[in-house]
CSV table of C-alpha atoms and ligand atoms in Angstrom, one decimal:
chain,number,residue,atom,x,y,z
A,660,MET,CA,130.3,19.4,-114.6
A,661,GLU,CA,126.7,17.8,-114.4
A,662,ILE,CA,127.2,16.3,-111.1
A,663,ALA,CA,128.2,19.6,-109.8
A,664,GLU,CA,125.3,21.3,-111.3
A,665,LYS,CA,122.9,18.8,-109.8
A,666,VAL,CA,124.5,19.0,-106.0
A,667,ARG,CA,123.9,22.8,-106.4
A,668,THR,CA,120.4,22.4,-107.0
A,669,ASN,CA,119.6,20.1,-104.3
A,670,PHE,CA,117.9,21.2,-101.2
A,671,GLU,CA,120.7,21.3,-98.3
A,672,PHE,CA,119.9,20.7,-94.5
A,673,ALA,CA,122.5,21.2,-91.8
A,674,GLY,CA,125.1,21.2,-94.5
A,675,CYS,CA,123.7,17.6,-95.7
A,676,ASP,CA,122.5,17.4,-99.3
A,677,THR,CA,118.8,15.7,-99.0
A,678,VAL,CA,118.8,13.9,-101.6
A,679,GLU,CA,122.3,12.2,-101.2
A,680,LEU,CA,120.7,11.1,-97.6
A,681,ALA,CA,117.5,9.8,-98.7
A,682,LYS,CA,120.2,7.6,-101.2
A,683,GLU,CA,122.0,6.7,-98.2
A,684,TYR,CA,119.5,5.7,-95.7
A,685,GLY,CA,116.1,5.1,-98.0
A,686,THR,CA,112.8,7.1,-97.5
A,687,PRO,CA,110.7,8.1,-95.8
A,688,LEU,CA,113.4,9.2,-93.6
A,689,TYR,CA,113.1,11.6,-90.6
A,690,VAL,CA,116.3,14.0,-90.6
A,691,VAL,CA,117.1,16.0,-87.5
A,692,SER,CA,119.6,18.8,-87.0
A,693,GLU,CA,121.8,18.6,-84.0
A,694,GLU,CA,122.7,22.1,-84.4
A,695,LYS,CA,119.3,23.4,-84.7
A,696,ILE,CA,118.4,21.8,-81.3
A,697,ARG,CA,121.5,23.3,-79.4
A,698,GLU,CA,120.5,26.6,-80.7
A,699,GLN,CA,117.2,26.7,-79.5
A,700,CYS,CA,118.5,25.0,-76.3
A,701,ARG,CA,121.3,28.0,-76.1
A,702,GLU,CA,118.2,30.4,-76.8
A,703,ILE,CA,116.8,28.9,-73.6
A,704,THR,CA,120.0,29.4,-71.4
A,705,GLN,CA,120.8,32.8,-72.4
A,706,SER,CA,117.3,34.4,-72.7
A,707,PHE,CA,115.8,32.9,-69.8
A,708,LEU,CA,118.0,30.9,-67.4
A,709,LYS,CA,120.9,33.3,-67.2
A,710,LYS,CA,118.5,36.3,-67.4
A,711,HIS,CA,116.2,35.4,-64.2
A,712,GLN,CA,117.1,34.0,-61.2
A,713,ASN,CA,115.7,30.7,-59.5
A,714,THR,CA,114.6,29.4,-63.2
A,715,LYS,CA,114.8,25.8,-64.8
A,716,ALA,CA,113.8,24.8,-68.3
A,717,THR,CA,112.7,20.9,-69.0
A,718,TYR,CA,112.2,19.6,-72.6
A,719,ALA,CA,108.9,18.2,-73.5
A,720,SER,CA,110.2,15.0,-74.4
A,721,LYS,CA,106.6,14.0,-76.3
A,722,ALA,CA,107.8,16.0,-79.1
A,723,PHE,CA,110.7,13.7,-80.3
A,724,LEU,CA,112.4,11.3,-78.2
A,725,THR,CA,115.0,9.2,-78.8
A,726,LEU,CA,118.5,8.1,-76.4
A,727,ALA,CA,120.8,10.3,-78.6
A,728,MET,CA,118.1,13.5,-78.1
A,729,CYS,CA,118.5,12.5,-74.0
A,730,LYS,CA,122.2,13.0,-74.7
A,731,ILE,CA,121.7,16.3,-76.7
A,732,ILE,CA,119.6,17.8,-73.9
A,733,GLU,CA,121.5,16.6,-70.9
A,734,GLU,CA,124.9,18.1,-72.7
A,735,GLU,CA,122.7,21.6,-73.2
A,736,GLY,CA,121.9,21.2,-69.4
A,737,LEU,CA,118.1,21.1,-69.6
A,738,GLY,CA,116.1,18.9,-67.6
A,739,LEU,CA,113.7,16.1,-69.4
A,740,ASP,CA,109.3,16.0,-68.9
A,741,VAL,CA,108.0,12.6,-69.9
A,742,VAL,CA,104.7,11.6,-69.4
A,743,SER,CA,104.8,7.9,-69.3
A,744,GLY,CA,106.5,4.5,-68.5
A,745,GLY,CA,107.9,4.3,-72.1
A,746,GLU,CA,109.1,7.9,-72.1
A,747,LEU,CA,110.8,7.0,-68.7
A,748,PHE,CA,112.5,3.9,-69.6
A,749,THR,CA,114.1,6.0,-72.9
A,750,ALA,CA,115.7,8.4,-70.2
A,751,VAL,CA,116.5,5.7,-67.8
A,752,HIS,CA,118.1,4.0,-70.4
A,753,ALA,CA,120.0,7.4,-72.1
A,754,ASP,CA,121.3,7.5,-68.4
A,755,PHE,CA,119.8,11.1,-67.8
A,756,PRO,CA,120.2,12.4,-64.6
A,757,MET,CA,116.8,11.7,-62.6
A,758,GLU,CA,116.6,14.6,-60.5
A,759,LYS,CA,116.1,16.5,-63.9
A,760,ILE,CA,112.8,14.3,-64.6
A,761,VAL,CA,109.7,15.6,-64.5
A,762,PHE,CA,106.7,13.3,-64.7
A,763,HIS,CA,103.5,14.5,-65.9
A,764,GLY,CA,100.3,12.5,-67.2
A,765,ASN,CA,96.8,12.8,-66.5
A,766,ASN,CA,95.9,9.0,-66.0
A,767,LYS,CA,99.5,7.4,-64.5
A,768,SER,CA,99.3,4.1,-63.5
A,769,TYR,CA,100.1,2.4,-60.2
A,770,GLU,CA,103.3,0.7,-61.9
A,771,GLU,CA,104.1,3.7,-63.7
A,772,ILE,CA,104.3,5.8,-60.4
A,773,TYR,CA,106.3,3.0,-58.6
A,774,MET,CA,108.5,3.3,-61.4
A,775,ALA,CA,108.9,7.0,-61.0
A,776,VAL,CA,109.3,6.8,-57.2
A,777,SER,CA,111.8,4.1,-57.6
A,778,HIS,CA,114.1,5.8,-59.9
A,779,GLY,CA,113.9,9.1,-58.1
A,780,VAL,CA,112.8,11.4,-60.3
A,781,GLY,CA,113.1,15.0,-59.6
A,782,ARG,CA,109.0,16.1,-59.7
A,783,ILE,CA,106.2,14.2,-60.3
A,784,VAL,CA,103.3,16.6,-61.5
A,785,VAL,CA,99.9,15.3,-60.1
A,786,ASP,CA,96.7,15.6,-62.3
A,787,ASN,CA,93.9,14.4,-59.5
A,788,SER,CA,93.2,12.8,-56.3
A,789,HIS,CA,93.3,9.4,-57.4
A,790,GLU,CA,97.0,9.8,-58.2
A,791,LEU,CA,97.6,11.3,-55.0
A,792,ASP,CA,96.1,8.4,-53.0
A,793,MET,CA,98.4,5.6,-55.0
A,794,LEU,CA,101.5,8.1,-54.8
A,795,GLU,CA,100.9,8.1,-51.1
A,796,ASP,CA,100.9,4.3,-50.7
A,797,ILE,CA,103.7,4.0,-52.8
A,798,THR,CA,105.9,6.9,-51.0
A,799,ASN,CA,105.0,5.0,-47.8
A,800,GLU,CA,105.3,1.7,-49.0
A,801,LEU,CA,109.2,2.5,-50.3
A,802,LYS,CA,109.4,5.3,-47.8
A,803,ARG,CA,111.1,7.3,-50.4
A,804,THR,CA,110.6,11.4,-50.3
A,805,VAL,CA,109.3,12.8,-53.6
A,806,LYS,CA,108.8,16.5,-54.3
A,807,ILE,CA,105.4,17.1,-56.5
A,808,LEU,CA,103.6,19.6,-58.3
A,809,PHE,CA,99.7,19.6,-58.8
A,810,ARG,CA,98.5,20.4,-62.0
A,811,VAL,CA,95.9,22.8,-62.0
A,812,SER,CA,93.6,24.1,-65.1
A,813,PRO,CA,93.5,27.5,-64.7
A,814,GLY,CA,90.3,28.2,-66.8
A,815,VAL,CA,92.7,30.0,-70.0
A,816,LYS,CA,91.9,29.5,-73.2
A,817,GLY,CA,94.9,30.4,-75.9
A,818,GLU,CA,94.4,30.4,-79.6
A,819,THR,CA,95.2,27.7,-81.3
A,820,HIS,CA,93.6,24.1,-82.7
A,821,GLU,CA,90.9,23.1,-80.0
A,822,TYR,CA,92.5,19.7,-79.8
A,823,ILE,CA,95.4,21.0,-78.3
A,824,LEU,CA,94.2,23.4,-75.8
A,825,THR,CA,94.7,22.2,-72.1
A,826,GLY,CA,94.6,24.8,-70.2
A,827,GLN,CA,90.8,25.7,-70.5
A,828,LYS,CA,88.0,25.0,-67.8
A,829,ASP,CA,86.6,22.0,-69.7
A,830,SER,CA,89.7,20.1,-69.9
A,831,LYS,CA,90.8,16.0,-68.9
A,832,PHE,CA,94.0,18.0,-67.7
A,833,GLY,CA,94.6,19.0,-64.2
A,834,ILE,CA,92.3,20.4,-61.1
A,835,PRO,CA,90.0,22.9,-61.8
A,836,LEU,CA,90.7,26.1,-59.6
A,837,GLU,CA,87.0,26.7,-59.3
A,838,GLY,CA,85.6,24.5,-55.9
A,839,ASP,CA,87.6,23.2,-53.1
A,840,GLY,CA,89.2,20.7,-54.8
A,841,ILE,CA,92.7,22.1,-54.7
A,842,LEU,CA,92.4,23.2,-51.3
A,843,GLN,CA,91.5,19.4,-50.4
A,844,VAL,CA,94.5,18.0,-52.3
A,845,VAL,CA,96.9,20.5,-50.8
A,846,LYS,CA,95.8,19.8,-47.3
A,847,LYS,CA,96.2,16.0,-48.1
A,848,ALA,CA,99.7,16.5,-49.4
A,849,THR,CA,101.2,18.6,-46.8
A,850,ASN,CA,100.4,16.3,-43.9
A,851,SER,CA,101.7,13.3,-46.1
A,852,GLN,CA,104.9,12.1,-44.4
A,853,PHE,CA,107.0,11.5,-47.8
A,854,LEU,CA,105.3,13.9,-50.6
A,855,LYS,CA,106.9,17.4,-50.3
A,856,LEU,CA,104.7,19.7,-52.1
A,857,MET,CA,106.6,22.3,-54.3
A,858,GLY,CA,103.6,24.3,-56.0
A,859,PHE,CA,102.1,24.2,-59.4
A,860,HIS,CA,101.8,23.2,-62.7
A,861,PHE,CA,99.8,25.0,-65.4
A,862,HIS,CA,99.9,23.8,-69.4
A,863,LEU,CA,98.0,26.0,-71.8
A,864,GLY,CA,98.1,24.3,-74.9
A,865,SER,CA,100.4,23.9,-77.9
A,866,GLN,CA,101.4,26.1,-80.9
A,867,LEU,CA,100.5,29.5,-78.9
A,868,PHE,CA,102.1,33.2,-80.4
A,869,ASP,CA,100.5,35.1,-77.4
A,870,LYS,CA,101.7,35.8,-74.3
A,871,ASN,CA,98.1,36.7,-73.3
A,872,ALA,CA,97.0,33.3,-72.6
A,873,TYR,CA,100.2,33.2,-69.9
A,874,ILE,CA,100.0,36.3,-68.2
A,875,LEU,CA,96.1,35.6,-67.3
A,876,ALA,CA,97.4,32.3,-66.2
A,877,ILE,CA,99.7,33.5,-64.0
A,878,LYS,CA,97.1,36.0,-62.7
A,879,ALA,CA,95.1,33.0,-61.8
A,880,LEU,CA,98.0,31.0,-60.1
A,881,THR,CA,99.1,33.8,-57.8
A,882,ASN,CA,95.8,34.3,-56.7
A,883,LEU,CA,95.8,30.4,-55.7
A,884,MET,CA,98.8,30.8,-53.7
A,885,LYS,CA,97.4,33.7,-51.8
A,886,GLU,CA,94.6,31.8,-51.3
A,887,LEU,CA,96.5,29.1,-49.8
A,888,LYS,CA,98.8,30.9,-48.0
A,889,ASP,CA,95.8,32.5,-46.0
A,890,LYS,CA,93.8,29.7,-45.7
A,891,LEU,CA,96.5,27.0,-44.9
A,892,SER,CA,99.9,28.9,-44.5
A,893,TYR,CA,101.1,27.2,-47.5
A,894,GLU,CA,103.6,29.0,-49.2
A,895,THR,CA,104.2,28.1,-53.1
A,896,GLN,CA,107.9,27.5,-54.3
A,897,GLU,CA,107.8,26.7,-57.4
A,898,LEU,CA,105.5,27.3,-60.4
A,899,ASN,CA,105.9,25.1,-63.7
A,900,THR,CA,104.2,27.6,-66.8
A,901,GLY,CA,104.4,24.7,-69.2
A,902,GLY,CA,105.2,24.7,-72.6
A,903,GLY,CA,103.4,25.5,-75.7
A,904,PHE,CA,105.5,28.5,-77.5
A,905,GLY,CA,104.6,28.1,-81.2
A,906,ILE,CA,106.7,27.8,-84.4
A,907,TYR,CA,107.1,28.3,-88.2
A,908,TYR,CA,105.0,25.9,-90.4
A,909,THR,CA,103.7,27.7,-92.9
A,910,ASN,CA,102.8,31.4,-93.9
A,911,GLY,CA,100.8,33.1,-91.0
A,912,ASP,CA,102.7,31.6,-88.6
A,913,LYS,CA,104.3,34.2,-86.3
A,914,PRO,CA,107.0,32.6,-84.1
A,915,LYS,CA,108.3,34.5,-81.3
A,916,SER,CA,111.7,34.4,-79.2
A,917,ILE,CA,111.4,32.7,-76.0
A,918,ALA,CA,112.5,35.9,-73.9
A,919,TYR,CA,109.1,37.3,-75.8
A,920,PHE,CA,106.8,34.7,-73.4
A,921,THR,CA,109.5,34.1,-70.5
A,922,ASP,CA,110.0,37.9,-69.7
A,923,ALA,CA,106.4,38.2,-69.9
A,924,ILE,CA,105.8,35.3,-67.5
A,925,MET,CA,108.5,36.7,-65.1
A,926,GLU,CA,107.3,40.6,-65.0
A,927,GLU,CA,103.4,39.6,-64.2
A,928,LEU,CA,104.7,36.8,-61.7
A,929,LYS,CA,106.8,39.6,-60.0
A,930,ILE,CA,104.0,42.4,-60.3
A,931,GLN,CA,101.6,39.8,-58.7
A,932,CYS,CA,103.7,38.7,-56.0
A,933,ASN,CA,104.2,42.1,-55.0
A,934,SER,CA,100.9,43.3,-54.7
A,935,LEU,CA,99.6,39.9,-52.9
A,936,GLN,CA,102.7,40.0,-50.7
A,937,HIS,CA,103.9,36.6,-51.3
A,938,THR,CA,107.4,35.3,-52.3
A,939,VAL,CA,108.3,35.0,-55.7
A,940,PRO,CA,108.2,31.5,-56.8
A,941,SER,CA,111.2,29.4,-58.7
A,942,VAL,CA,109.6,29.3,-62.3
A,943,VAL,CA,110.2,26.3,-65.0
A,944,ILE,CA,109.4,26.0,-68.5
A,945,GLU,CA,109.0,22.8,-70.7
A,946,PRO,CA,108.6,23.6,-74.0
A,947,GLY,CA,108.9,20.6,-76.6
A,948,ARG,CA,108.0,21.9,-79.9
A,949,TRP,CA,109.9,25.2,-80.1
A,950,ILE,CA,113.1,23.2,-79.4
A,951,ILE,CA,112.8,20.3,-82.1
A,952,GLY,CA,110.3,21.4,-84.2
A,953,ASN,CA,112.4,23.6,-86.8
A,954,ALA,CA,114.8,21.0,-86.6
A,955,GLY,CA,113.4,18.5,-88.6
A,956,VAL,CA,112.3,17.4,-92.1
A,957,THR,CA,111.1,14.6,-93.5
A,958,LEU,CA,112.4,12.8,-96.9
A,959,TYR,CA,109.9,10.8,-98.8
A,960,THR,CA,110.3,9.5,-102.3
A,961,ILE,CA,107.5,10.4,-104.9
A,962,GLY,CA,105.7,7.6,-106.4
A,963,ALA,CA,102.2,7.9,-108.6
A,964,VAL,CA,101.5,11.4,-110.0
A,965,LYS,CA,97.9,11.6,-110.8
A,966,GLU,CA,96.2,14.4,-112.5
A,967,ILE,CA,92.2,14.6,-112.6
A,968,PRO,CA,91.6,17.0,-115.3
A,969,ASN,CA,89.9,20.2,-113.9
A,970,VAL,CA,90.2,18.9,-110.4
A,971,ARG,CA,93.6,18.5,-108.7
A,972,THR,CA,97.0,16.8,-109.5
A,973,TYR,CA,97.6,14.1,-106.6
A,974,VAL,CA,101.4,13.2,-105.8
A,975,SER,CA,101.5,10.3,-103.6
A,976,VAL,CA,105.0,10.0,-101.5
A,977,ASP,CA,106.1,6.5,-100.1
A,978,GLY,CA,104.8,7.2,-96.5
A,979,GLY,CA,102.1,9.5,-94.6
A,980,LEU,CA,99.7,9.6,-92.3
A,981,PRO,CA,101.7,6.7,-90.3
A,982,ASP,CA,104.9,9.0,-90.2
A,983,ASN,CA,103.0,12.5,-89.7
A,984,PRO,CA,99.7,11.9,-88.5
A,985,ARG,CA,99.4,15.9,-87.7
A,986,PRO,CA,97.7,17.0,-90.7
A,987,ALA,CA,95.0,14.5,-90.4
A,988,LEU,CA,94.5,14.9,-86.5
A,989,TYR,CA,94.5,18.8,-86.7
A,990,LYS,CA,94.4,20.1,-90.1
A,991,ALA,CA,98.2,21.0,-89.8
A,992,LYS,CA,100.2,22.4,-92.3
A,993,TYR,CA,103.6,22.3,-93.7
A,994,GLU,CA,105.7,23.6,-96.2
A,995,ALA,CA,107.9,21.3,-98.5
A,996,VAL,CA,110.0,21.4,-101.5
A,997,ILE,CA,111.4,19.2,-104.1
A,998,ALA,CA,114.5,18.5,-102.6
A,999,ASN,CA,116.3,17.4,-106.2
A,1000,LYS,CA,115.0,20.1,-108.1
A,1001,ASN,CA,114.9,22.9,-105.2
A,1002,ASN,CA,116.0,25.8,-107.7
A,1003,GLN,CA,113.6,25.3,-110.1
A,1004,PRO,CA,110.5,27.5,-110.8
A,1005,ARG,CA,107.4,26.5,-109.0
A,1006,ASP,CA,105.0,26.8,-111.6
A,1007,ARG,CA,102.2,24.5,-111.0
A,1008,VAL,CA,100.1,23.6,-107.4
A,1009,VAL,CA,99.6,19.5,-106.6
A,1010,THR,CA,98.3,17.9,-103.6
A,1011,ILE,CA,100.8,15.5,-101.9
A,1012,ALA,CA,99.0,12.2,-100.7
A,1013,GLY,CA,100.1,9.9,-98.3
A,1014,LYS,CA,100.1,6.2,-99.3
A,1015,CYS,CA,97.6,4.8,-96.4
A,1016,CYS,CA,94.1,3.5,-97.3
A,1017,GLU,CA,92.5,6.8,-96.0
A,1018,THR,CA,91.1,9.9,-98.0
A,1019,GLY,CA,92.1,11.7,-95.2
A,1020,ASP,CA,95.8,10.8,-95.7
A,1021,ILE,CA,97.0,14.1,-97.4
A,1022,LEU,CA,100.4,15.4,-96.3
A,1023,ILE,CA,99.7,19.1,-98.1
A,1024,TRP,CA,96.8,20.6,-99.9
A,1025,ASP,CA,97.9,22.8,-102.9
A,1026,LEU,CA,101.7,22.8,-102.8
A,1027,GLU,CA,103.6,25.3,-105.7
A,1028,THR,CA,106.1,23.0,-107.4
A,1029,PRO,CA,107.8,22.4,-110.3
A,1030,GLU,CA,107.0,20.0,-112.7
A,1031,ILE,CA,107.3,16.6,-110.7
A,1032,ASN,CA,108.3,13.1,-111.8
A,1033,SER,CA,108.2,9.8,-110.1
A,1034,GLY,CA,111.2,9.5,-108.3
A,1035,ASP,CA,111.8,12.8,-106.9
A,1036,ILE,CA,112.3,13.5,-103.4
A,1037,LEU,CA,110.0,15.5,-101.2
A,1038,ALA,CA,111.2,17.4,-98.2
A,1039,VAL,CA,108.4,18.3,-96.0
A,1040,LEU,CA,109.8,21.0,-93.5
A,1041,SER,CA,109.7,21.5,-89.8
A,1042,THR,CA,108.6,17.9,-89.0
A,1043,GLY,CA,111.0,17.6,-86.1
A,1044,ALA,CA,107.9,17.9,-83.2
A,1045,TYR,CA,105.2,15.0,-83.0
A,1046,ASN,CA,106.0,13.2,-86.1
A,1047,TYR,CA,108.6,10.8,-85.2
A,1048,SER,CA,107.1,10.3,-81.8
A,1049,MET,CA,103.6,10.0,-82.9
A,1050,ALA,CA,104.0,7.6,-85.9
A,1051,SER,CA,102.0,4.5,-86.1
A,1052,ASN,CA,102.3,1.1,-88.2
A,1053,TYR,CA,99.0,1.6,-89.9
A,1054,ASN,CA,98.7,-0.3,-92.7
A,1055,LYS,CA,101.6,-1.8,-91.4
A,1056,LEU,CA,104.1,0.7,-92.5
A,1057,PRO,CA,108.0,-0.1,-91.0
A,1058,LYS,CA,108.4,3.3,-89.0
A,1059,PRO,CA,111.2,5.2,-91.0
A,1060,ALA,CA,114.6,5.5,-89.6
A,1061,VAL,CA,115.8,8.5,-88.0
A,1062,VAL,CA,119.4,10.2,-88.6
A,1063,LEU,CA,121.1,13.4,-87.1
A,1064,VAL,CA,122.7,15.7,-89.0
A,1065,ASN,CA,125.5,18.3,-88.2
A,1066,LYS,CA,127.5,20.4,-90.5
A,1067,GLY,CA,127.6,18.0,-93.3
A,1068,LYS,CA,127.9,14.7,-91.3
A,1069,SER,CA,125.1,12.2,-90.9
A,1070,ASP,CA,124.8,9.4,-87.9
A,1071,LEU,CA,122.0,6.6,-88.0
A,1072,ILE,CA,119.6,7.6,-84.7
A,1073,VAL,CA,117.4,5.4,-85.2
A,1074,LYS,CA,116.9,2.2,-87.6
A,1075,ARG,CA,114.4,1.7,-90.0
A,1076,GLU,CA,112.2,-1.0,-89.1
A,1077,LYS,CA,111.8,-4.3,-91.1
A,1078,TYR,CA,108.8,-6.0,-91.9
A,1079,GLU,CA,110.0,-8.9,-89.2
A,1080,ASP,CA,109.4,-5.9,-86.6
A,1081,LEU,CA,105.9,-5.9,-87.7
A,1082,ILE,CA,104.9,-9.2,-86.7
A,1083,ARG,CA,107.9,-9.7,-83.6
A,1084,ARG,CA,105.2,-9.7,-80.7
A,1085,ASP,CA,102.3,-11.9,-83.1
A,1086,ILE,CA,101.4,-15.0,-81.4
A,1087,ILE,CA,99.8,-17.7,-83.2
A,1088,PRO,CA,97.4,-19.7,-80.7
A,1089,LYS,CA,97.5,-23.5,-80.8
A,1090,HIS,CA,94.6,-24.1,-82.3
A,1091,LEU,CA,95.0,-21.7,-85.2
A,1092,LEU,CA,98.5,-23.9,-86.2
B,669,PLP,C1,102.3,19.2,-69.6
B,669,PLP,C2,103.0,19.3,-71.0
B,669,PLP,N1,104.0,20.3,-71.0
B,669,PLP,C3,104.7,20.8,-72.2
B,669,PLP,C4,104.5,20.2,-73.4
B,669,PLP,C5,105.0,20.4,-74.2
B,669,PLP,O1,104.6,21.6,-75.2
B,669,PLP,P1,104.7,22.0,-76.8
B,669,PLP,O2,105.7,21.0,-77.5
B,669,PLP,O3,103.9,22.7,-77.4
B,669,PLP,O4,105.8,23.2,-76.1
B,669,PLP,C6,103.1,19.6,-73.3
B,669,PLP,C7,102.0,18.6,-74.7
B,669,PLP,O5,101.3,18.8,-75.0
B,669,PLP,C8,102.5,19.4,-72.1
B,669,PLP,O6,101.2,18.5,-72.2
């Protein structure tokens, strides 16, 4: 009877009792719902890929990438966007179809480009003329044709934290639309023997809720397409409109369906192409957070509970900034529950602190909770995106394990790091032995 009571009050995620997960796998623990990931992919398939002809979707793997995630994305029929040799290496090891890979990055190294060309990735999104020169050398050497897009910065400012804005004029990403830089690179690419210029890419930023920024960017891009057609007889075949679609983290976030953005993008593109007498290019989207963000929760064990009279109560957990740097980095906000007291009234307010030696290592300010005791399990919600993938070993904390959950079953997909892993690559020079 007592056990049944207990189970009923525990927080469940994808049919799993999170308190039992914490017991079985330890904490901190990233828990990821397979069903939620698949649901999001299927919404993209139904509301975008099947609804609009000549479209593709790639998952922005920087949000969360493991071998198992590659398998799920492949099964759902989406492509994969990677931004480094390491992300590409992961995709290669998961046997992800290389023609469905889009390779990004604002400062790709020669080795990374070489690797991408050798593996035959589907698209390389070229960020700048330095990269274009390297890519030309490499394709000439390997005698391999590569399909490319140019990343442009459309000069559009979305509404989000400035650190996750990317499409504004003053940005390290892409080629500005002003000046003749873009004309120069298009000329060069179209004259190159092994480069096939498919079109252009923009990404406006992350955690965006308003379609207007996308509409403005489409206007800027279609003007560019028209200019290139008139001046260079170059016809754009493909437009990659990036990701950035916002999700729910806390009260005040108003997430939209994928169709809210993609219908607007498609409609504006058709209107502009019609009026400029340009054929409508194929359209690619590349959401990351929108696919994985709400599919993850992180479980922590509560340790010290410190009440500072008339100030606040600090509740410390066994992780923090190293497994989730977003609050410190972007002032990101999260909701959370005490997993083993999920049904109890939340009659007090506490601050959830990480265990790092940084005053700024606070996961959540002013969280409403029931009474808290050390040993309770905290579940922070919506941690699927940019948590595991941004994790560090600061303070030499081993990185948490990742568990994939589905309909009450769980599978370990990334093992917890051990202390030995933390010094595995250290070398003591002879003179210090
Ligand atoms: C080029 C590019 N595409 C897609 C994304 C995915 O963004 P989000 O996770 O907000 O959808 C990013 C994120 O930084 C990006 O830089």
